[in-house]
mmCIF file of C-alpha atoms and ligand atoms in Angstrom:
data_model
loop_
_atom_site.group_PDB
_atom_site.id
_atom_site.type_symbol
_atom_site.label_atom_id
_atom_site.label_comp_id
_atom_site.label_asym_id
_atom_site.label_seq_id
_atom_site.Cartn_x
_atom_site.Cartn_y
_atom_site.Cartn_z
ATOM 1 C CA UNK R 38 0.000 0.000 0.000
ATOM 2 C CA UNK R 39 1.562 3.187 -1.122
ATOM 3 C CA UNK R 40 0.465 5.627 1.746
ATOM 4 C CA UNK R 41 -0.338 9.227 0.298
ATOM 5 C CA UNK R 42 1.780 12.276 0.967
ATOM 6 C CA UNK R 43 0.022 14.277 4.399
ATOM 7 C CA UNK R 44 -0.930 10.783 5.914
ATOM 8 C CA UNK R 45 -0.841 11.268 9.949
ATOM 9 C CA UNK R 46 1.973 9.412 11.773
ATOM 10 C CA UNK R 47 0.050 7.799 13.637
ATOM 11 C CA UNK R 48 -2.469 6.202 10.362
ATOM 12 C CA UNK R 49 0.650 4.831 8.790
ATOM 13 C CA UNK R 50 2.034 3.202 11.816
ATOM 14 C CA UNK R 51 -1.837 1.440 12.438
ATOM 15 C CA UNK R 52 -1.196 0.183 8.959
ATOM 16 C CA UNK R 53 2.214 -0.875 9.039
ATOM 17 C CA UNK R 54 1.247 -2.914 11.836
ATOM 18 C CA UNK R 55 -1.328 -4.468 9.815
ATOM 19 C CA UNK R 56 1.544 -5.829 8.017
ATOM 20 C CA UNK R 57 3.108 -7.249 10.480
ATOM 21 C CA UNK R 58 1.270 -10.687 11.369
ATOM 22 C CA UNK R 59 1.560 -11.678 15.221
ATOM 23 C CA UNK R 60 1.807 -7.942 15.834
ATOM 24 C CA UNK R 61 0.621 -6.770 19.605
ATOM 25 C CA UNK R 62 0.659 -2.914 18.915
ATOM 26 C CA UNK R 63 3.202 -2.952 21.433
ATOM 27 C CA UNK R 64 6.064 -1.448 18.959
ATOM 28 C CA UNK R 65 3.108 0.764 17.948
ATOM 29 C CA UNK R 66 2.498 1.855 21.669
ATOM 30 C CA UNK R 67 6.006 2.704 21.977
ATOM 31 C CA UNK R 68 6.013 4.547 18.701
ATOM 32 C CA UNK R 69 3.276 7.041 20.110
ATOM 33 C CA UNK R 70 5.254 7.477 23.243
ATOM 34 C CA UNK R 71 8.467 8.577 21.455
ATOM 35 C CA UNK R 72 6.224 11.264 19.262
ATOM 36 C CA UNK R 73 4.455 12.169 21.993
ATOM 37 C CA UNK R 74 7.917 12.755 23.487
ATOM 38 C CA UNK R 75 9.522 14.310 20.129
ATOM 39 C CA UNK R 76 6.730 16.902 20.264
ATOM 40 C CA UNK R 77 7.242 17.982 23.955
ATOM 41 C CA UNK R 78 11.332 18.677 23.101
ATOM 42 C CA UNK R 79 10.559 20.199 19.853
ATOM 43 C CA UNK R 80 8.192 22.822 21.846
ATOM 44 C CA UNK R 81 10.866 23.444 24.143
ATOM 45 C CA UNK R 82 13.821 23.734 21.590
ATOM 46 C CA UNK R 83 11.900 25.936 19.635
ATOM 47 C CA UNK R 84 11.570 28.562 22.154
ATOM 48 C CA UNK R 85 15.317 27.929 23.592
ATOM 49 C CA UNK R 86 15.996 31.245 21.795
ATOM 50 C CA UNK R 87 13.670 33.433 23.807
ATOM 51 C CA UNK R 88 15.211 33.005 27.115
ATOM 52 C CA UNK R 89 17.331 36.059 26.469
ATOM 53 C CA UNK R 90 14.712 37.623 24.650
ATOM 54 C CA UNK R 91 11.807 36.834 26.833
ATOM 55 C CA UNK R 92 13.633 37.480 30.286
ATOM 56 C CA UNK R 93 13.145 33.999 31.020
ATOM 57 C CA UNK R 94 16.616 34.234 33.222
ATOM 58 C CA UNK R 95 19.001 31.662 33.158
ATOM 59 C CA UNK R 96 17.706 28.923 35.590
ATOM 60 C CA UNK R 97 13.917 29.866 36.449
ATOM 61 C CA UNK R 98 11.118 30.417 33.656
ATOM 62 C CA UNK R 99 8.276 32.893 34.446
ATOM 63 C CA UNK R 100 6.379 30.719 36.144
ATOM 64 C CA UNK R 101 9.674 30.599 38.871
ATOM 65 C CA UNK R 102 10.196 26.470 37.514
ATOM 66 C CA UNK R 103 13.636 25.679 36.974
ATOM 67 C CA UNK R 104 14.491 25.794 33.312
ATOM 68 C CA UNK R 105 17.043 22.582 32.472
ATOM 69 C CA UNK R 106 19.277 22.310 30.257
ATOM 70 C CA UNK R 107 17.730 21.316 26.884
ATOM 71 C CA UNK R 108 19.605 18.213 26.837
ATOM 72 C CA UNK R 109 18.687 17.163 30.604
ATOM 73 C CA UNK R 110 14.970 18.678 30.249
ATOM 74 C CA UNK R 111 14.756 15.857 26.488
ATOM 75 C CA UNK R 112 16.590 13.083 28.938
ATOM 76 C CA UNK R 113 13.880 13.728 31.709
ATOM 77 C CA UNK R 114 11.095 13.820 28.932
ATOM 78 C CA UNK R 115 11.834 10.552 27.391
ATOM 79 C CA UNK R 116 12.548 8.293 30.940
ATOM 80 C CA UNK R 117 9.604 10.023 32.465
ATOM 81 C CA UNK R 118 7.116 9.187 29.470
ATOM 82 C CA UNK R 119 8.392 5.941 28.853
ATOM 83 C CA UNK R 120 9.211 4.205 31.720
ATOM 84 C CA UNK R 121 5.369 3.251 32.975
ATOM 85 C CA UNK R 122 4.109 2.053 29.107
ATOM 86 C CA UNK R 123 4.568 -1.410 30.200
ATOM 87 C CA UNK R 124 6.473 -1.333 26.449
ATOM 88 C CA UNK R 125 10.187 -1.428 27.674
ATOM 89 C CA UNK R 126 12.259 -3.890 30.159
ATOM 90 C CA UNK R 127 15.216 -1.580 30.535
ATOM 91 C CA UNK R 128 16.058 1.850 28.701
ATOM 92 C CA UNK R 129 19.854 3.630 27.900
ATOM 93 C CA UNK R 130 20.577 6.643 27.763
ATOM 94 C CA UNK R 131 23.831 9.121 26.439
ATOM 95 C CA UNK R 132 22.960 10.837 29.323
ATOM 96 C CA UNK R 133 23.094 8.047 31.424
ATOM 97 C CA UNK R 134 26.441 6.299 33.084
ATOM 98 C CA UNK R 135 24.379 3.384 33.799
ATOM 99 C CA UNK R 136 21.193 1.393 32.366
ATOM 100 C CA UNK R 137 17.651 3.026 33.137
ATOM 101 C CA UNK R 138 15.631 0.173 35.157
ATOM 102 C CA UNK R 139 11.811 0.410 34.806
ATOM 103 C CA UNK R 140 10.230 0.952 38.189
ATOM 104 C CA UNK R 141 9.283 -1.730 40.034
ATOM 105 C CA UNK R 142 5.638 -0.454 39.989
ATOM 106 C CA UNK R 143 5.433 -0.380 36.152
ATOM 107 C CA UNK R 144 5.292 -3.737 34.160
ATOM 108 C CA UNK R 145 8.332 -4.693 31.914
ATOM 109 C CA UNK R 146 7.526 -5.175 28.315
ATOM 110 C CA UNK R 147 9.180 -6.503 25.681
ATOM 111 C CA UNK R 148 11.873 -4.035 23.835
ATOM 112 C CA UNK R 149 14.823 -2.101 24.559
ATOM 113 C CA UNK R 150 15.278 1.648 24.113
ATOM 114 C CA UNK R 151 18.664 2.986 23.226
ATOM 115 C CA UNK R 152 18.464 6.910 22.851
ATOM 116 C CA UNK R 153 20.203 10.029 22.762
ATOM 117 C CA UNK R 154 17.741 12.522 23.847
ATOM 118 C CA UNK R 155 19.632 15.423 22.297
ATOM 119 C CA UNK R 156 22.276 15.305 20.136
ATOM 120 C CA UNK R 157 24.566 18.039 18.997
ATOM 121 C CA UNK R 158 22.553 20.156 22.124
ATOM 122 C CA UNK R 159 25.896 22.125 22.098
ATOM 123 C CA UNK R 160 25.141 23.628 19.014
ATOM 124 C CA UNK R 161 22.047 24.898 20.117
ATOM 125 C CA UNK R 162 22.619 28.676 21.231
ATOM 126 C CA UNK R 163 23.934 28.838 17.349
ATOM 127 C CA UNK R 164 19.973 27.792 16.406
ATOM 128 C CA UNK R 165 22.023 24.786 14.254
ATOM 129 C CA UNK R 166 19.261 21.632 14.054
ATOM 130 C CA UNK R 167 19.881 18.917 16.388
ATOM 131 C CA UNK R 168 17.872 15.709 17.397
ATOM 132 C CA UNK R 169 16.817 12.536 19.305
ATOM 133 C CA UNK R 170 18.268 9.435 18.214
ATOM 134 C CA UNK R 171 16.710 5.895 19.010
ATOM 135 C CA UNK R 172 17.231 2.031 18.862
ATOM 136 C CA UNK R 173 14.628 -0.579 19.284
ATOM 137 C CA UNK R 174 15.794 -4.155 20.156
ATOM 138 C CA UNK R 175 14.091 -7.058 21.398
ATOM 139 C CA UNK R 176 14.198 -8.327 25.031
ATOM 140 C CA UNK R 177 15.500 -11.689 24.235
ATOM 141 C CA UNK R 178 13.614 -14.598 26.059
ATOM 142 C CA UNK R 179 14.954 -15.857 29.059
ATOM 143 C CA UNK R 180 17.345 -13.063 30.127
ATOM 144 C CA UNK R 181 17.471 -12.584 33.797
ATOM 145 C CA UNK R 182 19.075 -9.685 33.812
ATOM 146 C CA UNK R 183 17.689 -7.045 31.338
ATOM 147 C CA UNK R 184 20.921 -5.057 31.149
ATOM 148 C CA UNK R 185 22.165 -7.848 28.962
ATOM 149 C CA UNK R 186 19.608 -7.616 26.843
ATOM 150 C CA UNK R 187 21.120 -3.683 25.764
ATOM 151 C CA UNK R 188 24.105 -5.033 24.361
ATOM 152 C CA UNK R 189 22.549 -6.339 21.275
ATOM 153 C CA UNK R 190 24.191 -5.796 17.497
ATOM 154 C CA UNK R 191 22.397 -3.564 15.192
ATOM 155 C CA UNK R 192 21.561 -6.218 13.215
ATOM 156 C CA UNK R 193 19.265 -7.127 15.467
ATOM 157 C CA UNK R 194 17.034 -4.028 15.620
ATOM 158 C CA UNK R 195 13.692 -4.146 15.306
ATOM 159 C CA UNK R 196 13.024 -0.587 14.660
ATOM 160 C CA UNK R 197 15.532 2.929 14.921
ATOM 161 C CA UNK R 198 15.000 6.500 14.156
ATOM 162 C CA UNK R 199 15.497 9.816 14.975
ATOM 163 C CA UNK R 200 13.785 13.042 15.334
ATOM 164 C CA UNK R 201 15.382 16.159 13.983
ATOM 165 C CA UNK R 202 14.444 19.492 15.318
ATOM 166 C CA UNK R 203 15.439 22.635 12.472
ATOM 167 C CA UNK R 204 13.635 24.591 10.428
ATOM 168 C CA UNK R 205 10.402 22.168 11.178
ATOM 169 C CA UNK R 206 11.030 19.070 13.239
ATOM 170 C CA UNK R 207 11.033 15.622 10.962
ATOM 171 C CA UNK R 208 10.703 12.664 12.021
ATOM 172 C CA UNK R 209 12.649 9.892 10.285
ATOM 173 C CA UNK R 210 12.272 6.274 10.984
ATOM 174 C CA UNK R 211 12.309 2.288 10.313
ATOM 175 C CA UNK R 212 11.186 -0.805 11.049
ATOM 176 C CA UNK R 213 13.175 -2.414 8.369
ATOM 177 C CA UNK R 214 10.160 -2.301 5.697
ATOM 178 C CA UNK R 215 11.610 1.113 4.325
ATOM 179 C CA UNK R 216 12.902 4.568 5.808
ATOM 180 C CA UNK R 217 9.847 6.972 6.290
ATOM 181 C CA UNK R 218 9.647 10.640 6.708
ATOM 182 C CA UNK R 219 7.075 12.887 8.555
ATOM 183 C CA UNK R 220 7.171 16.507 9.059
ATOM 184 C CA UNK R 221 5.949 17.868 12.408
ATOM 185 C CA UNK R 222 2.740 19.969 11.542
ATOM 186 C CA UNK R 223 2.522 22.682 14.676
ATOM 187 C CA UNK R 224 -0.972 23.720 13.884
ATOM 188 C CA UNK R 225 -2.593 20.241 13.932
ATOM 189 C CA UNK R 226 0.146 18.894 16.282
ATOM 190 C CA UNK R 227 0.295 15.721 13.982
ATOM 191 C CA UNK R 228 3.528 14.249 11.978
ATOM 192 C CA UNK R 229 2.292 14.072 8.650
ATOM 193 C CA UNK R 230 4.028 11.847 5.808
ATOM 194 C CA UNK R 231 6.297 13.765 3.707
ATOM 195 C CA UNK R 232 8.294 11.215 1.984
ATOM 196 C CA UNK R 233 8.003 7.090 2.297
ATOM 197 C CA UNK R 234 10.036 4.506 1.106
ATOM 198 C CA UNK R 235 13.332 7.052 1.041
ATOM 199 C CA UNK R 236 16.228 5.928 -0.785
ATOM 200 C CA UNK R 237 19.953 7.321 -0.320
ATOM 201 C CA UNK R 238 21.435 8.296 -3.501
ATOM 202 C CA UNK R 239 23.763 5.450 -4.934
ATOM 203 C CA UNK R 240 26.719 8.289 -4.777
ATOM 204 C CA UNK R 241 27.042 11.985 -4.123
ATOM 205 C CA UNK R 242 28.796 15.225 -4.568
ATOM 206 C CA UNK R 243 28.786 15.467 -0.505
ATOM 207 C CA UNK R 244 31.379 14.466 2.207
ATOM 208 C CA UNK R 245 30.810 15.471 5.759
ATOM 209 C CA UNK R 246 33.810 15.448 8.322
ATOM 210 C CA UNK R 247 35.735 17.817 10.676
ATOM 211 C CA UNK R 248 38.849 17.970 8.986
ATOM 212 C CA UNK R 249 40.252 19.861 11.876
ATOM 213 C CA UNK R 250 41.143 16.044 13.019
ATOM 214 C CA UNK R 251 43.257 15.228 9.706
ATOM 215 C CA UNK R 252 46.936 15.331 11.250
ATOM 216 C CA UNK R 253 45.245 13.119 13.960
ATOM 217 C CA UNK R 254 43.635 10.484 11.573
ATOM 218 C CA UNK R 255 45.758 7.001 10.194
ATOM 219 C CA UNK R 256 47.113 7.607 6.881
ATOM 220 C CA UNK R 257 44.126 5.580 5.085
ATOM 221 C CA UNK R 258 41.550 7.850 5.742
ATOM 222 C CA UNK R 259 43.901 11.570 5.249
ATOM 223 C CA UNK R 260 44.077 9.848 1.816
ATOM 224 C CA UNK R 261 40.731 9.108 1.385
ATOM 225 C CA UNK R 262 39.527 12.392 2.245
ATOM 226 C CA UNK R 263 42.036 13.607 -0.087
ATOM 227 C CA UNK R 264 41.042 11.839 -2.675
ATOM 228 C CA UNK R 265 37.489 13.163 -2.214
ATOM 229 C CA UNK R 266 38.623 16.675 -2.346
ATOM 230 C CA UNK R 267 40.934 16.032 -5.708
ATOM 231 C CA UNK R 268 39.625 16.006 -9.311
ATOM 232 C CA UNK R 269 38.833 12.750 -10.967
ATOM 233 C CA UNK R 270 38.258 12.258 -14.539
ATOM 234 C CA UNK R 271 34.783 11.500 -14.403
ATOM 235 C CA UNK R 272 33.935 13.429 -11.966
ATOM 236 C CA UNK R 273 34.389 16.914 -9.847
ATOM 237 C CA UNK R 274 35.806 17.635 -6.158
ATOM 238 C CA UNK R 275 33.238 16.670 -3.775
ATOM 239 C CA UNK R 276 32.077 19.604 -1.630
ATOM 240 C CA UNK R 277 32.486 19.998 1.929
ATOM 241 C CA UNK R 278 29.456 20.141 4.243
ATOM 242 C CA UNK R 279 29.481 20.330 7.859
ATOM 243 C CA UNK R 280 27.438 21.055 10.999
ATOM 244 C CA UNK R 281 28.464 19.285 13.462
ATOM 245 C CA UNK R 282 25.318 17.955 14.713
ATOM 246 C CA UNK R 283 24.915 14.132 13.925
ATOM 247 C CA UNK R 284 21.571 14.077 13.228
ATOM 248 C CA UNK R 285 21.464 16.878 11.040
ATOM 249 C CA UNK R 286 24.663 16.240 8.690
ATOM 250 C CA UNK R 287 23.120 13.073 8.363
ATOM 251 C CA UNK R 288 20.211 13.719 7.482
ATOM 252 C CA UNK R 289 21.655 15.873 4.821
ATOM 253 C CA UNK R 290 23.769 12.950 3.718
ATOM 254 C CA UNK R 291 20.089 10.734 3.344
ATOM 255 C CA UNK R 292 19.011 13.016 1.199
ATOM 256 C CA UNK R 293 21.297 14.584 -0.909
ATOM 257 C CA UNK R 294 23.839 11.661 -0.736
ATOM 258 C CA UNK R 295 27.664 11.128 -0.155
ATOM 259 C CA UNK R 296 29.210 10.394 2.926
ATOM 260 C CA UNK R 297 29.233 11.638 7.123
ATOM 261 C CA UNK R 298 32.456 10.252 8.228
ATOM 262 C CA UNK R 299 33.896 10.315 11.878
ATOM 263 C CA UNK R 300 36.615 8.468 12.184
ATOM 264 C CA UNK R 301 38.951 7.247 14.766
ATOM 265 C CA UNK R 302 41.704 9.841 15.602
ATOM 266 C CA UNK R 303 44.510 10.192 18.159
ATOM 267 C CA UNK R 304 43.805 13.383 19.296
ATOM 268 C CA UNK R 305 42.269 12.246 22.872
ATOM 269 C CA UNK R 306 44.106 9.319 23.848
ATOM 270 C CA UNK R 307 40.598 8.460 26.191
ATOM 271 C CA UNK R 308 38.840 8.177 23.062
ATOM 272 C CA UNK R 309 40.796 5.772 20.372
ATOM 273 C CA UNK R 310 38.088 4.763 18.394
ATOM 274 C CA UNK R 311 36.789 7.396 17.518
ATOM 275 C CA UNK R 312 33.605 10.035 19.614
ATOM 276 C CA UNK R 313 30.388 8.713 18.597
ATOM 277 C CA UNK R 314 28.647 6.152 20.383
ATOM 278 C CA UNK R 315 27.648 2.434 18.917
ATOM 279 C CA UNK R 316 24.361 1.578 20.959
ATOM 280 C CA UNK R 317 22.541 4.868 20.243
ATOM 281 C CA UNK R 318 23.880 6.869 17.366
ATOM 282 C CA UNK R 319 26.352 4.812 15.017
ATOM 283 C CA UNK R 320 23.550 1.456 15.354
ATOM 284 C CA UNK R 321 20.328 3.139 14.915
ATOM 285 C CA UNK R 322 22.078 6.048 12.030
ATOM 286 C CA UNK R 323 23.203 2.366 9.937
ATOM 287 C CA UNK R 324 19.810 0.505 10.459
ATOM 288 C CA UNK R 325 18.069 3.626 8.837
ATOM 289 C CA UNK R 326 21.004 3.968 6.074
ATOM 290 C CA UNK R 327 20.656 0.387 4.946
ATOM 291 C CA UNK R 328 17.299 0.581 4.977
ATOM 292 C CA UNK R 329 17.825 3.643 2.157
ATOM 293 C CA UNK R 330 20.205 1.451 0.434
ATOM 294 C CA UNK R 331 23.039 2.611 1.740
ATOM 295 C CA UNK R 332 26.059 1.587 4.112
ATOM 296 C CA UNK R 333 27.607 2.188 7.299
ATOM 297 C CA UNK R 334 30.987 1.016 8.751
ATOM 298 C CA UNK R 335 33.777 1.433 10.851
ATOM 299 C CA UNK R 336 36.067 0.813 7.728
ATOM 300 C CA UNK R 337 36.865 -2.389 8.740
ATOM 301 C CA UNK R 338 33.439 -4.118 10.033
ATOM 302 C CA UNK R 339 29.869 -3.190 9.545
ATOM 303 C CA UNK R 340 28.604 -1.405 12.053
ATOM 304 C CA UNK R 341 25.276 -3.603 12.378
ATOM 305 C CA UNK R 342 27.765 -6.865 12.659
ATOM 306 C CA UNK R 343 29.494 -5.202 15.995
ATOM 307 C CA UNK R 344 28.676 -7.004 19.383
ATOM 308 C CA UNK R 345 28.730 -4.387 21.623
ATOM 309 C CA UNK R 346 30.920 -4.980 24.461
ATOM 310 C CA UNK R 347 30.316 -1.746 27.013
ATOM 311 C CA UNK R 348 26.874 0.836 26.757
ATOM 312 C CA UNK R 349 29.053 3.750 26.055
ATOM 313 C CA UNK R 350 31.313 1.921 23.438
ATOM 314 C CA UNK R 351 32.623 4.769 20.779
ATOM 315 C CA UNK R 352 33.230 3.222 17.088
ATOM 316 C CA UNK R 353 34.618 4.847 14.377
ATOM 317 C CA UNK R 354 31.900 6.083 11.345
ATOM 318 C CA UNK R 355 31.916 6.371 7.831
ATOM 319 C CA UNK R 356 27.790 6.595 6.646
ATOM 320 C CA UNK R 357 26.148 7.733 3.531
ATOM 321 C CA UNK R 358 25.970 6.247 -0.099
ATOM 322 C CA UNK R 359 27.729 2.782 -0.824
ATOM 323 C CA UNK R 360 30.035 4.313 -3.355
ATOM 324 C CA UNK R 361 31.726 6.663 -0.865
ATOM 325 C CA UNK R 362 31.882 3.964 2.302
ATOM 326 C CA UNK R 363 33.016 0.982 -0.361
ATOM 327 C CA UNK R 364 36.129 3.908 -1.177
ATOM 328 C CA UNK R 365 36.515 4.488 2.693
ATOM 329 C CA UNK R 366 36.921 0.745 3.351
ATOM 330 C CA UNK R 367 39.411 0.266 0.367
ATOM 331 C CA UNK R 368 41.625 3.593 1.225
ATOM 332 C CA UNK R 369 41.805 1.838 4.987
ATOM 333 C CA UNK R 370 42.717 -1.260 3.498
ATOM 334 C CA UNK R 371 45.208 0.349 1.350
ATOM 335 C CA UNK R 372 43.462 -0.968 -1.709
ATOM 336 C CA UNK R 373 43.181 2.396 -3.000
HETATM 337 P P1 P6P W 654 33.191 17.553 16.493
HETATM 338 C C1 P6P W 654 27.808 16.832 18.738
HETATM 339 O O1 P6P W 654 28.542 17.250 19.875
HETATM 340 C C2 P6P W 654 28.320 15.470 18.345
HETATM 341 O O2 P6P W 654 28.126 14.553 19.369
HETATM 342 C C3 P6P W 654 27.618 15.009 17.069
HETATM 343 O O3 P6P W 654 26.323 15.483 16.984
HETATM 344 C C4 P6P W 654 28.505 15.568 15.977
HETATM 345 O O4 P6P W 654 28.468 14.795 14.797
HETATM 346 C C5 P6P W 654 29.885 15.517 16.612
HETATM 347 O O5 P6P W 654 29.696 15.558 18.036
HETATM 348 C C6 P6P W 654 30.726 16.708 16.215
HETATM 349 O O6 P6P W 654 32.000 16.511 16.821
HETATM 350 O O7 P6P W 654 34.413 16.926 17.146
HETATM 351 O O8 P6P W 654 33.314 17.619 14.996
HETATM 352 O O9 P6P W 654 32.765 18.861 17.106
#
């Protein structure tokens, strides 16, 4: 069924369930929870500007509440709205050292929630887009202890996402049947389809890195990146793009195509492989890219194939088309 452009969020996840046989509406449940949850931050993000303008002074809104920090008022959203849905057995969090247990009080349900509530949140006094990243994975059967059941491989997924909040807030998902996009309408307070089925270009004119790193990266991928930047003869210099928000340069890189790459580098010796985090950017970020037909990879192993060994694991990244990652892997190898 070809869903038409404007369909509500919540229609086309009722009838993707419908294709699912054996489904409970329990990844459906969760769904609404997360949007629910998407449309709370985006309210608040979207008036992060007027604190200065408004008077709302630093720590207190008018109302005398402490404001939090965007990033610990999206963290408190999401446990707080999702821990009594009787959807989840255990929950992660970026913001979180350890795993989030469900309250005794609330029943445990069957999936896993890997998030980052809000990511590139530094970036937000510059009004640059940032977002909320998820993971969905499956409580496997007979696991005692649900924190075992977070350190899952991507491959395993049942469902990732993430919510980007610019210019209008998107919301950009999968459950492995296609990558789906929905655009936040503010005046019916519904995510209405804007684009299903999306596919990442095969190639693009695009690559997305901070070269500030390059003296600090291995030899494979300075050449790499130079080779991107070089004339070919079938082909121009790619163009640089770069925000330095995750979610948005990504996003960009769905799109438009090309590749986001951040590798490993050896400027902070406390982070070797690299800054972003497997469970709940690099995982979810892949499941959605090979969903679009495209690839994702440390530049030596697929990053759906990696068994995570720790919750706050860093991996190295190199996302976008299949042409650009297949060169990235090849440079590394030293096969280009
Ligand atoms: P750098 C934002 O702080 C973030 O976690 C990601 O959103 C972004 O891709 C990356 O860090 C940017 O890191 O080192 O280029 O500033």
């Amino acid at each position: 069924m070809s869903e038409a452009v404007g369909t509500t969020l919540s229609k086309f996840i009722a009838d993707e369930q419908k294709k699912s046989p054996g489904a409970t509406g329990d990844l459906s449940g969760l769904l609404s929870a997360l949007i629910t949850c998407a449309k709370i931050i985006s309210r608040e993000v979207n008036k992060a500007g007027l604190v200065e303008i408004l008077g709302l002074t630093g720590r207190r809104n008018i109302q005398g509440e402490a404001v939090m920090k965007l990033d610990t008022f999206s963290n408190e959203t999401l446990i707080k709205n999702l821990s009594h849905t009787g959807h989840l057995c255990i929950m992660a969090s970026e913001e979180n050292a350890d795993p989030i247990l469900i309250p005794g009080e609330y029943p445990r349900g069957k999936y896993v929630l890997c998030f980052d509530p809000l990511d590139g949140s530094s970036n937000i006094d510059a009004n640059a887009p940032i977002g909320t990243i998820f993971s969905v994975q499956r409580c496997p059967e007979g696991v005692d202890n649900p924190v075992e059941a977070l350190l899952q491989a991507g491959k395993h997924q049942v469902c990732a996402g993430y919510f980007l909040y610019g210019s209008s807030t998107l919301m950009v998902y999968s459950t492995g049947n296609g990558v789906h996009m929905f655009t936040l309408d503010p005046s019916v307070g519904e995510f209405l389809l804007s684009k299903a089925n999306v596919r990442i270009p095969e190639s693009g004119k695009y690559y997305s890195v901070n070269e500030g790193n390059y003296n600090y990266w291995e030899p494979g991928v300075q050449r790499y990146v130079d080779f991107l930047k070089s004339p070919a003869e079938n082909r121009k210099p790619y163009s640089t793009r770069y925000i330095g928000s995750l979610v948005a340069d990504f996003h960009r890189t769905l799109c438009y195509g090309g590749v986001f790459a951040y590798p490993a580098d050896f400027k902070d010796p406390a982070k070797p492989t690299g800054k972003l985090r497997l469970l709940y950017e690099a995982s979810p970020l892949a499941f959605v890219c090979e969903h679009a037909g495209g690839s994702a990879s440390t530049g030596r192993e697929r990053i759906l194939d990696i068994q995570p060994h720790e919750l706050h694991q860093r991996v190295p990244l190199f996302l976008g088309s299949k042409r650009e990652v297949e060169w990235a892997k090849k440079f590394i190898a030293g096969q280009m």
